[in-house]
PDB file of C-alpha atoms in Angstrom:
ATOM      1  CA  MET A  24     -24.256   9.002 -33.660  1.00 50.00           C
ATOM      2  CA  SER A  25     -23.137   5.640 -35.072  1.00 50.00           C
ATOM      3  CA  GLU A  26     -19.537   6.382 -33.983  1.00 54.00           C
ATOM      4  CA  VAL A  27     -20.753   6.729 -30.398  1.00 48.00           C
ATOM      5  CA  VAL A  28     -22.549   3.371 -30.595  1.00 46.00           C
ATOM      6  CA  GLU A  29     -19.463   1.719 -32.121  1.00 53.00           C
ATOM      7  CA  ALA A  30     -17.203   3.195 -29.433  1.00 51.00           C
ATOM      8  CA  ARG A  31     -19.598   2.010 -26.710  1.00 52.00           C
ATOM      9  CA  ASP A  32     -19.766  -1.460 -28.288  1.00 54.00           C
ATOM     10  CA  GLU A  33     -15.964  -1.748 -28.382  1.00 53.00           C
ATOM     11  CA  TRP A  34     -15.816  -0.719 -24.707  1.00 52.00           C
ATOM     12  CA  ILE A  35     -18.363  -3.391 -23.806  1.00 60.00           C
ATOM     13  CA  LEU A  36     -16.646  -6.038 -25.933  1.00 79.00           C
ATOM     14  CA  VAL A  37     -13.345  -5.779 -24.119  1.00 87.00           C
ATOM     15  CA  ASP A  38     -12.989  -8.959 -22.092  1.00 91.00           C
ATOM     16  CA  TRP A  39     -12.734  -7.411 -18.626  1.00 92.00           C
ATOM     17  CA  GLN A  40     -12.085 -10.784 -17.004  1.00 95.00           C
ATOM     18  CA  ALA A  41      -9.024 -11.158 -19.261  1.00 95.00           C
ATOM     19  CA  VAL A  42      -7.998  -7.588 -18.337  1.00 96.00           C
ATOM     20  CA  PHE A  43      -8.160  -8.516 -14.652  1.00 97.00           C
ATOM     21  CA  ARG A  44      -6.129 -11.693 -15.119  1.00 97.00           C
ATOM     22  CA  ALA A  45      -3.544 -10.058 -17.386  1.00 98.00           C
ATOM     23  CA  GLY A  46      -3.262  -7.082 -15.029  1.00 98.00           C
ATOM     24  CA  MET A  47      -2.752  -9.274 -11.986  1.00 98.00           C
ATOM     25  CA  ILE A  48      -0.162 -11.515 -13.669  1.00 98.00           C
ATOM     26  CA  ALA A  49       1.761  -8.679 -15.333  1.00 98.00           C
ATOM     27  CA  GLY A  50       1.399  -6.640 -12.145  1.00 98.00           C
ATOM     28  CA  THR A  51       2.929  -9.443 -10.088  1.00 98.00           C
ATOM     29  CA  VAL A  52       5.907  -9.721 -12.441  1.00 98.00           C
ATOM     30  CA  PHE A  53       6.281  -5.919 -12.358  1.00 97.00           C
ATOM     31  CA  LEU A  54       6.073  -5.929  -8.548  1.00 95.00           C
ATOM     32  CA  LEU A  55       8.772  -8.577  -8.287  1.00 95.00           C
ATOM     33  CA  LEU A  56      10.992  -6.668 -10.709  1.00 95.00           C
ATOM     34  CA  ASN A  57      10.494  -3.429  -8.753  1.00 91.00           C
ATOM     35  CA  LEU A  58      11.068  -5.006  -5.371  1.00 88.00           C
ATOM     36  CA  PHE A  59      14.056  -7.192  -6.175  1.00 92.00           C
ATOM     37  CA  VAL A  60      15.685  -6.525  -9.559  1.00 94.00           C
ATOM     38  CA  VAL A  61      15.428  -2.724  -9.777  1.00 92.00           C
ATOM     39  CA  PRO A  62      16.831  -2.074  -6.261  1.00 90.00           C
ATOM     40  CA  ALA A  63      19.665  -4.542  -6.884  1.00 91.00           C
ATOM     41  CA  LEU A  64      20.597  -2.824 -10.151  1.00 92.00           C
ATOM     42  CA  MET A  65      20.286   0.645  -8.610  1.00 90.00           C
ATOM     43  CA  GLY A  66      22.232  -0.270  -5.474  1.00 86.00           C
ATOM     44  CA  SER A  67      19.348   0.367  -3.100  1.00 84.00           C
ATOM     45  CA  ASN A  68      17.183  -1.963  -1.038  1.00 83.00           C
ATOM     46  CA  PHE A  69      13.806  -3.644  -1.269  1.00 81.00           C
ATOM     47  CA  TRP A  70      12.128  -1.422   1.308  1.00 86.00           C
ATOM     48  CA  ILE A  71      12.934   1.814  -0.481  1.00 85.00           C
ATOM     49  CA  SER A  72      10.881   0.735  -3.518  1.00 86.00           C
ATOM     50  CA  ALA A  73       8.000  -0.402  -1.308  1.00 89.00           C
ATOM     51  CA  ARG A  74       8.048   2.817   0.727  1.00 90.00           C
ATOM     52  CA  LEU A  75       8.184   4.974  -2.413  1.00 91.00           C
ATOM     53  CA  THR A  76       5.033   3.345  -3.748  1.00 92.00           C
ATOM     54  CA  ALA A  77       3.347   3.570  -0.347  1.00 93.00           C
ATOM     55  CA  SER A  78       4.163   7.282  -0.205  1.00 93.00           C
ATOM     56  CA  ILE A  79       1.545   7.908  -2.914  1.00 93.00           C
ATOM     57  CA  VAL A  80      -1.197   7.315  -0.331  1.00 95.00           C
ATOM     58  CA  LEU A  81       0.625   7.588   3.006  1.00 95.00           C
ATOM     59  CA  GLY A  82       2.644  10.720   2.257  1.00 92.00           C
ATOM     60  CA  GLN A  83       6.354  11.407   2.364  1.00 90.00           C
ATOM     61  CA  GLN A  84       6.637  10.665   6.093  1.00 91.00           C
ATOM     62  CA  VAL A  85       6.734   6.947   5.226  1.00 91.00           C
ATOM     63  CA  LEU A  86      10.089   7.566   3.513  1.00 89.00           C
ATOM     64  CA  ALA A  87      11.848   8.486   6.767  1.00 84.00           C
ATOM     65  CA  PRO A  88      14.754   6.212   7.709  1.00 82.00           C
ATOM     66  CA  PRO A  89      15.312   3.473   8.462  1.00 80.00           C
ATOM     67  CA  ALA A  90      14.312   1.689   5.261  1.00 76.00           C
ATOM     68  CA  THR A  91      13.206  -1.465   7.057  1.00 82.00           C
ATOM     69  CA  PHE A  92      10.006  -3.474   7.339  1.00 85.00           C
ATOM     70  CA  ASP A  93       6.804  -1.498   7.834  1.00 88.00           C
ATOM     71  CA  GLY A  94       3.648  -3.602   7.459  1.00 92.00           C
ATOM     72  CA  ILE A  95       1.331  -0.655   6.785  1.00 94.00           C
ATOM     73  CA  ALA A  96       3.697   0.720   4.135  1.00 93.00           C
ATOM     74  CA  LEU A  97       4.009  -2.704   2.488  1.00 93.00           C
ATOM     75  CA  LEU A  98       0.228  -3.186   2.416  1.00 96.00           C
ATOM     76  CA  ALA A  99      -0.288   0.320   1.006  1.00 96.00           C
ATOM     77  CA  ALA A 100       2.420  -0.270  -1.621  1.00 95.00           C
ATOM     78  CA  VAL A 101       0.879  -3.557  -2.759  1.00 96.00           C
ATOM     79  CA  LEU A 102      -2.639  -2.084  -2.945  1.00 97.00           C
ATOM     80  CA  VAL A 103      -1.481   0.982  -4.893  1.00 96.00           C
ATOM     81  CA  HIS A 104       0.646  -1.182  -7.145  1.00 96.00           C
ATOM     82  CA  TYR A 105      -2.184  -3.557  -8.106  1.00 98.00           C
ATOM     83  CA  PHE A 106      -4.673  -0.730  -8.537  1.00 98.00           C
ATOM     84  CA  LEU A 107      -2.301   0.959 -11.001  1.00 97.00           C
ATOM     85  CA  ALA A 108      -1.481  -2.367 -12.699  1.00 98.00           C
ATOM     86  CA  LEU A 109      -5.174  -3.057 -13.316  1.00 98.00           C
ATOM     87  CA  LEU A 110      -5.766   0.494 -14.531  1.00 98.00           C
ATOM     88  CA  MET A 111      -2.839   0.306 -16.957  1.00 98.00           C
ATOM     89  CA  ALA A 112      -3.815  -3.193 -18.128  1.00 98.00           C
ATOM     90  CA  GLY A 113      -7.294  -1.862 -18.872  1.00 97.00           C
ATOM     91  CA  ILE A 114      -5.866   0.972 -20.947  1.00 97.00           C
ATOM     92  CA  ILE A 115      -3.589  -1.437 -22.796  1.00 97.00           C
ATOM     93  CA  ALA A 116      -6.528  -3.772 -23.491  1.00 96.00           C
ATOM     94  CA  LEU A 117      -8.625  -0.917 -24.862  1.00 94.00           C
ATOM     95  CA  VAL A 118      -5.849  -0.103 -27.314  1.00 94.00           C
ATOM     96  CA  VAL A 119      -4.770  -3.588 -28.404  1.00 94.00           C
ATOM     97  CA  HIS A 120      -7.884  -5.714 -27.882  1.00 85.00           C
ATOM     98  CA  ARG A 121      -8.462  -6.547 -31.540  1.00 82.00           C
ATOM     99  CA  GLY A 122      -4.910  -6.713 -32.769  1.00 88.00           C
ATOM    100  CA  GLY A 123      -3.780 -10.236 -32.026  1.00 91.00           C
ATOM    101  CA  LEU A 124      -0.962 -11.579 -29.883  1.00 94.00           C
ATOM    102  CA  THR A 125       1.919  -9.832 -31.668  1.00 95.00           C
ATOM    103  CA  THR A 126       0.139  -6.477 -31.585  1.00 95.00           C
ATOM    104  CA  GLY A 127      -0.702  -7.071 -27.929  1.00 96.00           C
ATOM    105  CA  ILE A 128       2.926  -7.679 -27.017  1.00 97.00           C
ATOM    106  CA  ILE A 129       4.448  -4.878 -29.111  1.00 98.00           C
ATOM    107  CA  GLY A 130       1.637  -2.404 -28.456  1.00 97.00           C
ATOM    108  CA  GLY A 131       1.718  -3.227 -24.767  1.00 98.00           C
ATOM    109  CA  ALA A 132       5.481  -2.696 -24.636  1.00 98.00           C
ATOM    110  CA  VAL A 133       5.119   0.707 -26.305  1.00 98.00           C
ATOM    111  CA  LEU A 134       2.346   1.657 -23.884  1.00 98.00           C
ATOM    112  CA  GLY A 135       4.470   0.416 -20.969  1.00 98.00           C
ATOM    113  CA  LEU A 136       7.207   2.779 -22.118  1.00 98.00           C
ATOM    114  CA  ALA A 137       4.648   5.587 -22.381  1.00 97.00           C
ATOM    115  CA  PHE A 138       3.469   4.834 -18.831  1.00 97.00           C
ATOM    116  CA  TYR A 139       7.073   5.152 -17.647  1.00 96.00           C
ATOM    117  CA  PHE A 140       7.343   8.636 -19.149  1.00 94.00           C
ATOM    118  CA  ILE A 141       3.962   9.648 -17.753  1.00 93.00           C
ATOM    119  CA  ASN A 142       4.833   8.305 -14.308  1.00 90.00           C
ATOM    120  CA  TYR A 143       8.339   9.657 -14.005  1.00 89.00           C
ATOM    121  CA  TYR A 144       8.235  12.853 -16.042  1.00 89.00           C
ATOM    122  CA  THR A 145       4.778  14.248 -15.268  1.00 89.00           C
ATOM    123  CA  LEU A 146       3.492  12.679 -12.071  1.00 84.00           C
ATOM    124  CA  THR A 147       6.743  13.560 -10.298  1.00 86.00           C
ATOM    125  CA  TYR A 148       5.246  17.028 -10.111  1.00 90.00           C
ATOM    126  CA  PHE A 149       2.862  15.609  -7.467  1.00 91.00           C
ATOM    127  CA  TRP A 150       5.247  13.015  -5.998  1.00 90.00           C
ATOM    128  CA  PRO A 151       8.771  14.418  -6.467  1.00 91.00           C
ATOM    129  CA  GLN A 152      10.292  11.561  -4.471  1.00 88.00           C
ATOM    130  CA  PHE A 153       9.974   9.340  -7.567  1.00 87.00           C
ATOM    131  CA  PHE A 154      12.549  11.456  -9.394  1.00 86.00           C
ATOM    132  CA  ALA A 155      15.213   9.204  -7.879  1.00 81.00           C
ATOM    133  CA  MET A 156      13.754   6.205  -9.710  1.00 86.00           C
ATOM    134  CA  LYS A 157      14.533   7.477 -13.216  1.00 87.00           C
ATOM    135  CA  ASP A 158      16.716   4.574 -14.271  1.00 91.00           C
ATOM    136  CA  GLY A 159      17.082   2.183 -17.171  1.00 94.00           C
ATOM    137  CA  SER A 160      16.017  -0.753 -15.003  1.00 94.00           C
ATOM    138  CA  VAL A 161      12.717   1.002 -14.236  1.00 94.00           C
ATOM    139  CA  ILE A 162      12.176   1.634 -17.957  1.00 96.00           C
ATOM    140  CA  PHE A 163      12.858  -2.055 -18.609  1.00 97.00           C
ATOM    141  CA  ALA A 164      10.337  -3.086 -15.915  1.00 97.00           C
ATOM    142  CA  HIS A 165       7.644  -0.857 -17.463  1.00 97.00           C
ATOM    143  CA  VAL A 166       8.256  -2.254 -20.945  1.00 98.00           C
ATOM    144  CA  ILE A 167       8.096  -5.821 -19.615  1.00 98.00           C
ATOM    145  CA  PHE A 168       4.859  -5.000 -17.762  1.00 98.00           C
ATOM    146  CA  GLY A 169       3.267  -3.541 -20.892  1.00 98.00           C
ATOM    147  CA  ALA A 170       4.345  -6.399 -23.144  1.00 98.00           C
ATOM    148  CA  LEU A 171       3.073  -8.961 -20.641  1.00 98.00           C
ATOM    149  CA  ALA A 172      -0.219  -7.150 -20.030  1.00 98.00           C
ATOM    150  CA  GLY A 173      -0.905  -6.735 -23.758  1.00 98.00           C
ATOM    151  CA  GLY A 174       0.202 -10.224 -24.722  1.00 97.00           C
ATOM    152  CA  LEU A 175      -1.589 -11.915 -21.853  1.00 97.00           C
ATOM    153  CA  TYR A 176      -4.763  -9.961 -22.539  1.00 97.00           C
ATOM    154  CA  GLU A 177      -4.777 -11.084 -26.180  1.00 95.00           C
ATOM    155  CA  TRP A 178      -3.971 -14.650 -25.171  1.00 95.00           C
ATOM    156  CA  LEU A 179      -6.624 -14.780 -22.423  1.00 94.00           C
ATOM    157  CA  GLU A 180      -9.335 -12.884 -24.298  1.00 90.00           C
ATOM    158  CA  GLY A 181     -12.382 -15.096 -24.818  1.00 78.00           C
ATOM    159  CA  ASP A 182     -13.057 -16.135 -28.417  1.00 60.00           C
ATOM    160  CA  TRP A 183     -16.676 -15.065 -28.164  1.00 53.00           C
ATOM    161  CA  TYR A 184     -15.542 -11.435 -27.727  1.00 51.00           C
ATOM    162  CA  GLU A 185     -13.777 -11.636 -31.056  1.00 51.00           C
ATOM    163  CA  LEU A 186     -16.715 -13.369 -32.732  1.00 50.00           C
ATOM    164  CA  ALA A 187     -19.124 -10.746 -31.404  1.00 52.00           C
ATOM    165  CA  GLN A 188     -16.949  -8.087 -33.024  1.00 53.00           C
ATOM    166  CA  GLY A 189     -17.158  -9.715 -36.426  1.00 54.00           C
ATOM    167  CA  GLU A 190     -13.734 -11.323 -36.490  1.00 49.00           C
ATOM    168  CA  HIS A 191     -13.152 -14.891 -37.659  1.00 44.00           C
ATOM    169  CA  GLY A 192     -16.357 -14.962 -39.684  1.00 42.00           C
ATOM    170  CA  GLY A 193     -18.623 -13.756 -36.858  1.00 42.00           C
ATOM    171  CA  ALA A 194     -21.581 -11.405 -37.206  1.00 39.00           C
TER     172      ALA A 194
END
């Protein structure tokens, strides 16, 4: 029973405001990488990445040519992207939240790599259109996202969360 209480206490003591901030910042960097750097390195265009992400909620019909501006697809892509960024930042924070800045960065990078493999080797069963995005630049973007999310979480985490957990001489 005490393990359940400890697990619940650790869940509560994650600084969810820091998770939100880290997720939004790392998510923005990841979005910029996916919209500009990844397509440039893969020889595609900005709108293909946006439409691929939008296809998660809008379906494959959003992928039909031409790959030009579509406001609904862009809005859907941004919403899906930030939802997933916050979800992944929360998972990263749960894993690294008591490890310090170095652990946050390295642990986050490893989890970012794991998210890449989950996204592109298992979830492609449901969204096969993402198979085309298996590329080194996409791996790099996931690792950068994870390292930023983990590092930023540890950097932004309020000191009172650490003190409440008994670190730095706290109770």
